[in-house]
Short mmCIF file of C-alpha atoms in Angstrom, two decimals:
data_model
loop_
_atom_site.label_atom_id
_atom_site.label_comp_id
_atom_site.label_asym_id
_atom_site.label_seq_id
_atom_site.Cartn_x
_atom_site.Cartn_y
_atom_site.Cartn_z
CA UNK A 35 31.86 -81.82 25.11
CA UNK A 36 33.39 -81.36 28.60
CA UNK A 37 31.55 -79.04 31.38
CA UNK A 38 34.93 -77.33 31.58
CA UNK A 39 34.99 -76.83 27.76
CA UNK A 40 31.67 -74.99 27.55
CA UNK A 41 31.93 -70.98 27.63
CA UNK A 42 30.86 -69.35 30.54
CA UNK A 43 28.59 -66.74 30.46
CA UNK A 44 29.09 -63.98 33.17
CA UNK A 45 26.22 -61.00 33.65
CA UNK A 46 27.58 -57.27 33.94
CA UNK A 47 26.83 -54.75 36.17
CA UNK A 48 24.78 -53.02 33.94
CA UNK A 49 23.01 -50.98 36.50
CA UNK A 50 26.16 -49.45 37.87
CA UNK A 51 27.18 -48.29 34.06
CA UNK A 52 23.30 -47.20 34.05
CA UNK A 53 24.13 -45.14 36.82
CA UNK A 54 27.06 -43.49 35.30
CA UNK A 55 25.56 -42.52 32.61
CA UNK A 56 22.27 -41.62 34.01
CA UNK A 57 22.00 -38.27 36.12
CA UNK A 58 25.05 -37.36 37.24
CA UNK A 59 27.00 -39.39 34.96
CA UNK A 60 29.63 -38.76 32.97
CA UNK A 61 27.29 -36.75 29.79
CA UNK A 62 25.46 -34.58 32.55
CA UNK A 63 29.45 -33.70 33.62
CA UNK A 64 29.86 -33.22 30.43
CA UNK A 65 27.41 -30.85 29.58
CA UNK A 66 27.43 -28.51 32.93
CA UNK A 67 30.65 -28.69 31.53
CA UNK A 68 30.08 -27.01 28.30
CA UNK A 69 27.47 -24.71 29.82
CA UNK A 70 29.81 -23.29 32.78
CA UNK A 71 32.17 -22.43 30.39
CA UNK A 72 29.71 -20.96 27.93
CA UNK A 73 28.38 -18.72 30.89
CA UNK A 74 32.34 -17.94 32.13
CA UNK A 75 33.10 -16.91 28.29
CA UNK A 76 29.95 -14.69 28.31
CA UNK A 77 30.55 -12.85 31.22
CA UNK A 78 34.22 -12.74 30.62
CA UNK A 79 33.86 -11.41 27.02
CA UNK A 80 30.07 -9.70 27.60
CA UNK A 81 28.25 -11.84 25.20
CA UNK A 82 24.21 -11.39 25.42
CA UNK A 83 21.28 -11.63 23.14
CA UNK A 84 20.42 -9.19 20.79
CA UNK A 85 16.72 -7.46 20.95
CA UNK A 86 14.19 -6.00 18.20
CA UNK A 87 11.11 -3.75 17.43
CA UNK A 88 9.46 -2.51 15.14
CA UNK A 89 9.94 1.25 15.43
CA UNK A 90 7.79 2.18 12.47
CA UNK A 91 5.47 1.31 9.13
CA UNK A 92 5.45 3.50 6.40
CA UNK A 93 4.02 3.50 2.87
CA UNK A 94 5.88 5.23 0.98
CA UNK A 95 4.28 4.68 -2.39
CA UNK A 96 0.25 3.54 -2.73
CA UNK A 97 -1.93 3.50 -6.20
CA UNK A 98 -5.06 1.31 -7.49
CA UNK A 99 -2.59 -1.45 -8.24
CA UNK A 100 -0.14 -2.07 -5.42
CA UNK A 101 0.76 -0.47 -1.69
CA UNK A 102 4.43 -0.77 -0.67
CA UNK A 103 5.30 -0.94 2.51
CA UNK A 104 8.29 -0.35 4.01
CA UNK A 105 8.86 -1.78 8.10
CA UNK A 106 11.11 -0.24 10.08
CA UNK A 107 12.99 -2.67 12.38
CA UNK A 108 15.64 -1.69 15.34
CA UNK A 109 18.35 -4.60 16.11
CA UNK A 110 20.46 -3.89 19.33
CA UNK A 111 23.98 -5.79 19.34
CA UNK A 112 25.13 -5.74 22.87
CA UNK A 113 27.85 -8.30 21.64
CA UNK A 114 31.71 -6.63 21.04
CA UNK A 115 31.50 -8.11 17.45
CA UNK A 116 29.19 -7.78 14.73
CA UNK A 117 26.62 -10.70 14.39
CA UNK A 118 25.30 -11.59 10.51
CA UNK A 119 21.67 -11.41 10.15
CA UNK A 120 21.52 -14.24 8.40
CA UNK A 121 17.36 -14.14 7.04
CA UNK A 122 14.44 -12.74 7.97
CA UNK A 123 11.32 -14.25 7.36
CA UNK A 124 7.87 -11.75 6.73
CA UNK A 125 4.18 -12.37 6.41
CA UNK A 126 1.05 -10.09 6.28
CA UNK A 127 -2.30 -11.30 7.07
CA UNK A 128 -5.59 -9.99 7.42
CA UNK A 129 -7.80 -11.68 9.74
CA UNK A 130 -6.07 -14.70 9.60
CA UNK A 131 -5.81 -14.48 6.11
CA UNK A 132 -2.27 -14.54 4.05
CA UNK A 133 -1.66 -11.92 1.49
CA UNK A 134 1.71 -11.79 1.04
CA UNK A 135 5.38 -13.59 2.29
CA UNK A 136 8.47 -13.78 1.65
CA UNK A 137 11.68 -14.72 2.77
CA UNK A 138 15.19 -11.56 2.35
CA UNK A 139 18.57 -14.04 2.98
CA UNK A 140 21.84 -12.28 3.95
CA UNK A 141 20.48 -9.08 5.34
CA UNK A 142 23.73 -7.92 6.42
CA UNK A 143 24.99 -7.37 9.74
CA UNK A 144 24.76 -5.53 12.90
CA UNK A 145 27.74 -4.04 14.19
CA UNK A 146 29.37 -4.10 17.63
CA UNK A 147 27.84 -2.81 20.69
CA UNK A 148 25.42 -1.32 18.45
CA UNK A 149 21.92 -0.98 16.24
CA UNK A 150 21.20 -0.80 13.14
CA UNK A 151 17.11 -0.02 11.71
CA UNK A 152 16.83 -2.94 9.02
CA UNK A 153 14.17 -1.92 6.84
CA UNK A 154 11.96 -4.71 5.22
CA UNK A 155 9.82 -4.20 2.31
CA UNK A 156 6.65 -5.51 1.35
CA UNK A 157 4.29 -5.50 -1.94
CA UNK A 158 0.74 -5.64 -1.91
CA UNK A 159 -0.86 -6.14 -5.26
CA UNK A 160 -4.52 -5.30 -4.86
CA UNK A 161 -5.44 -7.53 -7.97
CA UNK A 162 -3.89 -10.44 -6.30
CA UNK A 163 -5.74 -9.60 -3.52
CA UNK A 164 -9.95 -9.50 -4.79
CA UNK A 165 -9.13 -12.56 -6.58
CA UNK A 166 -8.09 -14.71 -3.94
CA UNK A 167 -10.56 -13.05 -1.52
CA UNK A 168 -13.72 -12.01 -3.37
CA UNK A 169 -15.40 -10.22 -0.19
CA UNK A 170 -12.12 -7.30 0.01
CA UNK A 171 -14.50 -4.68 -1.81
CA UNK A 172 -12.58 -1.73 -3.50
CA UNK A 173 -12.42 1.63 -1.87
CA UNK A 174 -12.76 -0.07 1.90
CA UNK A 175 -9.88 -0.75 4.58
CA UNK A 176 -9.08 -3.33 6.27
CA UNK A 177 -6.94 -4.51 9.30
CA UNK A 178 -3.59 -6.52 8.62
CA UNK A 179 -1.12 -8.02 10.91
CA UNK A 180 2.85 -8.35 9.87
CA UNK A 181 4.76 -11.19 11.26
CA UNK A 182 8.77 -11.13 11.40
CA UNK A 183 11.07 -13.49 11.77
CA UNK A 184 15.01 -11.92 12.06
CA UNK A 185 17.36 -15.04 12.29
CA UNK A 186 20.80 -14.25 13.52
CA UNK A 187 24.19 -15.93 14.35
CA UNK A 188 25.32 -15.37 17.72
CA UNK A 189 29.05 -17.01 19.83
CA UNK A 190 28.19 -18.87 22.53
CA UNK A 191 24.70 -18.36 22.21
CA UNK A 192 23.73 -20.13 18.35
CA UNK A 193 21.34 -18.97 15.64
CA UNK A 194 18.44 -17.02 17.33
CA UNK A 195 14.42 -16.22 16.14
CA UNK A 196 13.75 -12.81 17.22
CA UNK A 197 9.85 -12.87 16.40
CA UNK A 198 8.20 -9.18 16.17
CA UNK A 199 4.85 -8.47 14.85
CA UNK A 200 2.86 -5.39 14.06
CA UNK A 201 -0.90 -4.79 13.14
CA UNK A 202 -2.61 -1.29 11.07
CA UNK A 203 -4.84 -0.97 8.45
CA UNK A 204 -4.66 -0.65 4.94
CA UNK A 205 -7.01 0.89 2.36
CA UNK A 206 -7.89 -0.86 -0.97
CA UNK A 207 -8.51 2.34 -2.82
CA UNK A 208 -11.11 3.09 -5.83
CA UNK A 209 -11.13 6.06 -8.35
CA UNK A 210 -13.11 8.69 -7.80
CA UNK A 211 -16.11 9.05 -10.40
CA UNK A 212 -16.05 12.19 -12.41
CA UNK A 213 -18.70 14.06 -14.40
CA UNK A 214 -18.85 17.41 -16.05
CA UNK A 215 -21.90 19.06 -14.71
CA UNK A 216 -21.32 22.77 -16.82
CA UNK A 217 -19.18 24.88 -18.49
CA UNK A 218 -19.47 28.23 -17.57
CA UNK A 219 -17.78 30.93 -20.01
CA UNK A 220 -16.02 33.69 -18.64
CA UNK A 221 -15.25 34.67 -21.67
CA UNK A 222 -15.81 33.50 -25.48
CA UNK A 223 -14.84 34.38 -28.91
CA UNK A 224 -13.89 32.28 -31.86
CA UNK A 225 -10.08 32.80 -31.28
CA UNK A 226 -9.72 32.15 -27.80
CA UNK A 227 -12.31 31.26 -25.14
CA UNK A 228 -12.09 31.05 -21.39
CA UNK A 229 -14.20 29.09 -19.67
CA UNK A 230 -14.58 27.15 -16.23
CA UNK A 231 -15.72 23.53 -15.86
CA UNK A 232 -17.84 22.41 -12.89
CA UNK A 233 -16.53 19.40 -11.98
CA UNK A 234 -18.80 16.38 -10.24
CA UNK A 235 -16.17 13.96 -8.22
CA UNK A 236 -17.85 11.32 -6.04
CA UNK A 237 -15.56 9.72 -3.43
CA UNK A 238 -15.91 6.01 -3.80
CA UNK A 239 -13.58 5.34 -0.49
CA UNK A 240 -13.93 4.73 3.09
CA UNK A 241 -11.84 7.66 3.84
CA UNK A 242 -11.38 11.51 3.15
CA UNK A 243 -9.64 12.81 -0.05
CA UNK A 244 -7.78 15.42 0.62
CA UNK A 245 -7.69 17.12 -3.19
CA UNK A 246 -4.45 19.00 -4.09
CA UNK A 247 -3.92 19.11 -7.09
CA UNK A 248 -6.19 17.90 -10.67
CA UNK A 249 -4.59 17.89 -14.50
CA UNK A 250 -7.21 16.74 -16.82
CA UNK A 251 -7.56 16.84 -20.52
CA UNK A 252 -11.17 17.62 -22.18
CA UNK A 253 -11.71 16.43 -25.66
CA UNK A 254 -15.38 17.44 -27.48
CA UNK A 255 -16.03 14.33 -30.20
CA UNK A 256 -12.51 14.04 -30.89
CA UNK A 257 -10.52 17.22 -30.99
CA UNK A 258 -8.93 18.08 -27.91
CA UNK A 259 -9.49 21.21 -26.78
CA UNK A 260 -6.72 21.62 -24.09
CA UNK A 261 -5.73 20.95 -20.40
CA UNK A 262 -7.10 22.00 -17.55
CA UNK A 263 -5.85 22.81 -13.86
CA UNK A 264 -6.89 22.73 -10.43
CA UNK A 265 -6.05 26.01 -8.47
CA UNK A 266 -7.87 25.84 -5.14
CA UNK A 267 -7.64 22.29 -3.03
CA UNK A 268 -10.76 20.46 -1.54
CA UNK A 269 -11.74 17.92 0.54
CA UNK A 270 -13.91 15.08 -0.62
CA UNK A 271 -15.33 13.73 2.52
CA UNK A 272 -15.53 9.78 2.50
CA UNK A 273 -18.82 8.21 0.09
CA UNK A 274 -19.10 12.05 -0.51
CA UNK A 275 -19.66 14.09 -3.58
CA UNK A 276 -17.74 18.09 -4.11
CA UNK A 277 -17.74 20.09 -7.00
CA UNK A 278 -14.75 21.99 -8.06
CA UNK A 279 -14.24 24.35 -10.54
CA UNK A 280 -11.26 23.59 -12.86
CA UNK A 281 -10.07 26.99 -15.23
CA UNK A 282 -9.54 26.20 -18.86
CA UNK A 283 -8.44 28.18 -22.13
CA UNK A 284 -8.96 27.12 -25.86
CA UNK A 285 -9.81 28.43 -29.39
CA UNK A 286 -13.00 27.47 -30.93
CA UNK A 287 -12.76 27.56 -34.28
CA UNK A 288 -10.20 24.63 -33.99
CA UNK A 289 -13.05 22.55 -32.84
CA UNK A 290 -14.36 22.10 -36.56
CA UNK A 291 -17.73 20.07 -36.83
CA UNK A 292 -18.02 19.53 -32.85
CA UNK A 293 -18.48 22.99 -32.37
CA UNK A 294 -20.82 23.99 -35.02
CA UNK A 295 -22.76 20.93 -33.51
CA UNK A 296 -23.10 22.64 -30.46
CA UNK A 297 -23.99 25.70 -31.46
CA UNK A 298 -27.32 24.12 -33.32
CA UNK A 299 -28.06 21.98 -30.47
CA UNK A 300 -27.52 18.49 -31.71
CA UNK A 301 -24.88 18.37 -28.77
CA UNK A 302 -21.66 16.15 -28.87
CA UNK A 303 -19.53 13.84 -27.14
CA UNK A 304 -17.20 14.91 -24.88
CA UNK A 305 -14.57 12.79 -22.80
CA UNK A 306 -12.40 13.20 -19.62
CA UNK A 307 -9.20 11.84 -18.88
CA UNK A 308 -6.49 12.72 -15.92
CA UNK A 309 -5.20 12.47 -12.23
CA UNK A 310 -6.10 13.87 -9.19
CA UNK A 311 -3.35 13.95 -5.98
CA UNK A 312 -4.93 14.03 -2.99
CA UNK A 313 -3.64 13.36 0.78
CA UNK A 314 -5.28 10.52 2.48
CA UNK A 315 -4.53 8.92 6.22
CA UNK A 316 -2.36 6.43 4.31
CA UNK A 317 0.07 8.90 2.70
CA UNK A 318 -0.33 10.87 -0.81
CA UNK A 319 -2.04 9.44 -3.77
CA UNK A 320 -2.67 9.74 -7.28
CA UNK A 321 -5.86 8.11 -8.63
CA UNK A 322 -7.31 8.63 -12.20
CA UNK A 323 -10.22 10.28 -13.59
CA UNK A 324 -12.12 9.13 -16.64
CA UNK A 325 -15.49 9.90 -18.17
CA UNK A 326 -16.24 8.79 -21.55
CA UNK A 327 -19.17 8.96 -23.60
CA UNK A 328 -20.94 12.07 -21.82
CA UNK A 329 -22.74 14.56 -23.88
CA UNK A 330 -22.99 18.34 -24.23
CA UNK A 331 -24.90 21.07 -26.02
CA UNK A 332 -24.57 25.01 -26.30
CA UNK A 333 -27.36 26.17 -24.48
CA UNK A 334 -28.83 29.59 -22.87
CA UNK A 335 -28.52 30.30 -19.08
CA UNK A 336 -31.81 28.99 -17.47
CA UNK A 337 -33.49 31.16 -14.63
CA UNK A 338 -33.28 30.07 -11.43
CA UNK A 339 -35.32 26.86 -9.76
CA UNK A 340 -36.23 25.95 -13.48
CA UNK A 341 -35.75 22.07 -14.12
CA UNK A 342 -33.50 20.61 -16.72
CA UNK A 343 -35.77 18.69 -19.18
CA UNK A 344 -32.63 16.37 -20.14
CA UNK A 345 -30.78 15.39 -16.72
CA UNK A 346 -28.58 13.28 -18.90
CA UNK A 347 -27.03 16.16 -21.05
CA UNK A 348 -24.26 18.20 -19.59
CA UNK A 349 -25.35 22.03 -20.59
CA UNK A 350 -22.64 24.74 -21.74
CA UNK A 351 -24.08 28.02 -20.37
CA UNK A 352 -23.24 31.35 -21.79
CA UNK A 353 -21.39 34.06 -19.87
CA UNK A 354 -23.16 35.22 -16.91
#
């Protein structure tokens, strides 16, 4: 083959396209470009980005099963149209441990020049809780932390993370343990007896009990022998022990064998079961009371300072 017929092979300026393209060049035009106008569009139409806190936690609803929680969150829109909150993401921890998350899509939307209090809620199921973290002991409190995530759609400005966060504490409460210490009689006949029962309630919690209100049921063996009412509240201090007296009214000689027991000493079973409402730092509450399995005799009123030869037995005294 000829010299002439060979291809010749010519280098390009690469550097100078390099250049171009390189700071200054034609994709940095491009993009001050983009961003000028974004910033002219904002302040001709008053686009900015939206802000959020957490205003508030409350709880509005707490038993021995589950707390719900309800966060309060404030979302400003200084844009002139509404902007979607598109998710928000949640999760509550307690040092640096997860107990719940969860994702709420499509949380609706924030209106123009304005705010709207999105409120998030949360579950916390205790038994989920002590098993995945054996050292959470009922009737103790401990610290949490809530994360949020709100994701919204903004012009000019894109999808945006506004990350809040909030910490507290929150109790894992216990029941209280109840006992019937006596029964004093006000009054008793065969066909209708009225009587008060000294209550024993022992505050298992590492906080105050604020006792409103107490409906219990009393059965002796198995016959019921009616409800029974709280009428003056009480504080139960926290690991403390009150007694409160609790009015009741019943006939007798529907008890059958369980009172004729009684009466001859051989005493007889006698069971508990009901609520109590009481106020705590954490909101109202309303735990259970149950004894089962206690037992109780008809027995005279002892003198004063003598001891009980049976600390087990739960004594009946006679009117007094």
């Amino acid at each position: 083959m000829a010299s002439y017929d060979k291809p010749e092979v010519v280098d390009r300026d690469v550097k100078g396209e390099d250049k171009d393209e390189g700071k200054g060049g034609f994709m940095d035009k491009v993009k001050d470009f983009i961003h000028d106008i974004g910033e002219k569009i904002e302040e001709a139409v008053g686009f900015g980005k939206p802000t959020a806190d957490v205003t508030a936690i409350h709880i509005p609803s707490i038993d021995l099963k589950r707390a719900d929680i309800v966060v309060d969150v404030l979302v400003t829109n200084p844009n002139p149209i509404p902007i979607p909150l598109i998710d928000i993401n949640y999760l509550v921890e307690s040092d640096g441990r997860k107990l719940v998350s969860g994702l709420i899509p499509d949380a609706g939307t924030i209106s123009a020049h304005g705010s709207e209090t999105v409120k998030i809620p949360v579950t916390l199921i205790y038994d989920d809780i002590k098993s995945t973290y054996a050292d959470i002991e009922p009737g103790s409190i401990i610290p949490y932390r809530i994360k949020v995530d709100l994701i919204v759609d903004v012009p000019v400005f894109g999808r945006l993370t506004l990350p809040l966060e909030k910490t507290g504490e929150i109790p894992i409460p216990y029941k209280p343990d109840v006992d019937l210490d006596k029964i004093k009689f006000e009054r008793f006949s065969f066909e209708e007896t009225v009587a008060i029962l000294h209550l024993k309630l022992e505050n298992m919690n590492d906080f105050d009990l604020g006792l409103n209100a107490l409906d219990c049921e009393v059965w002796l063996s198995d016959v019921s022998i009616g409800g029974a009412k709280l009428t003056e509240s009480s504080v139960i201090t926290k690991k403390g022990i009150s007694y409160i007296d609790v009015p009741i009214t019943f006939r007798p000689k529907d008890f059958g064998s369980a009172l004729w027991d009684m009466i001859r000493g051989k005493g007889t079973g006698y069971t508990l079961k009901g609520n109590i409402h009481v106020d705590t730092p954490f909101g109202a509450m309303k735990l259970p009371i149950v004894k089962e399995g206690g037992t109780t005799r008809l027995k005279k009123n002892k003198e004063d300072g003598e001891d009980d030869d049976d600390d087990d037995e739960v004594h009946c005294f006679s009117s007094y």
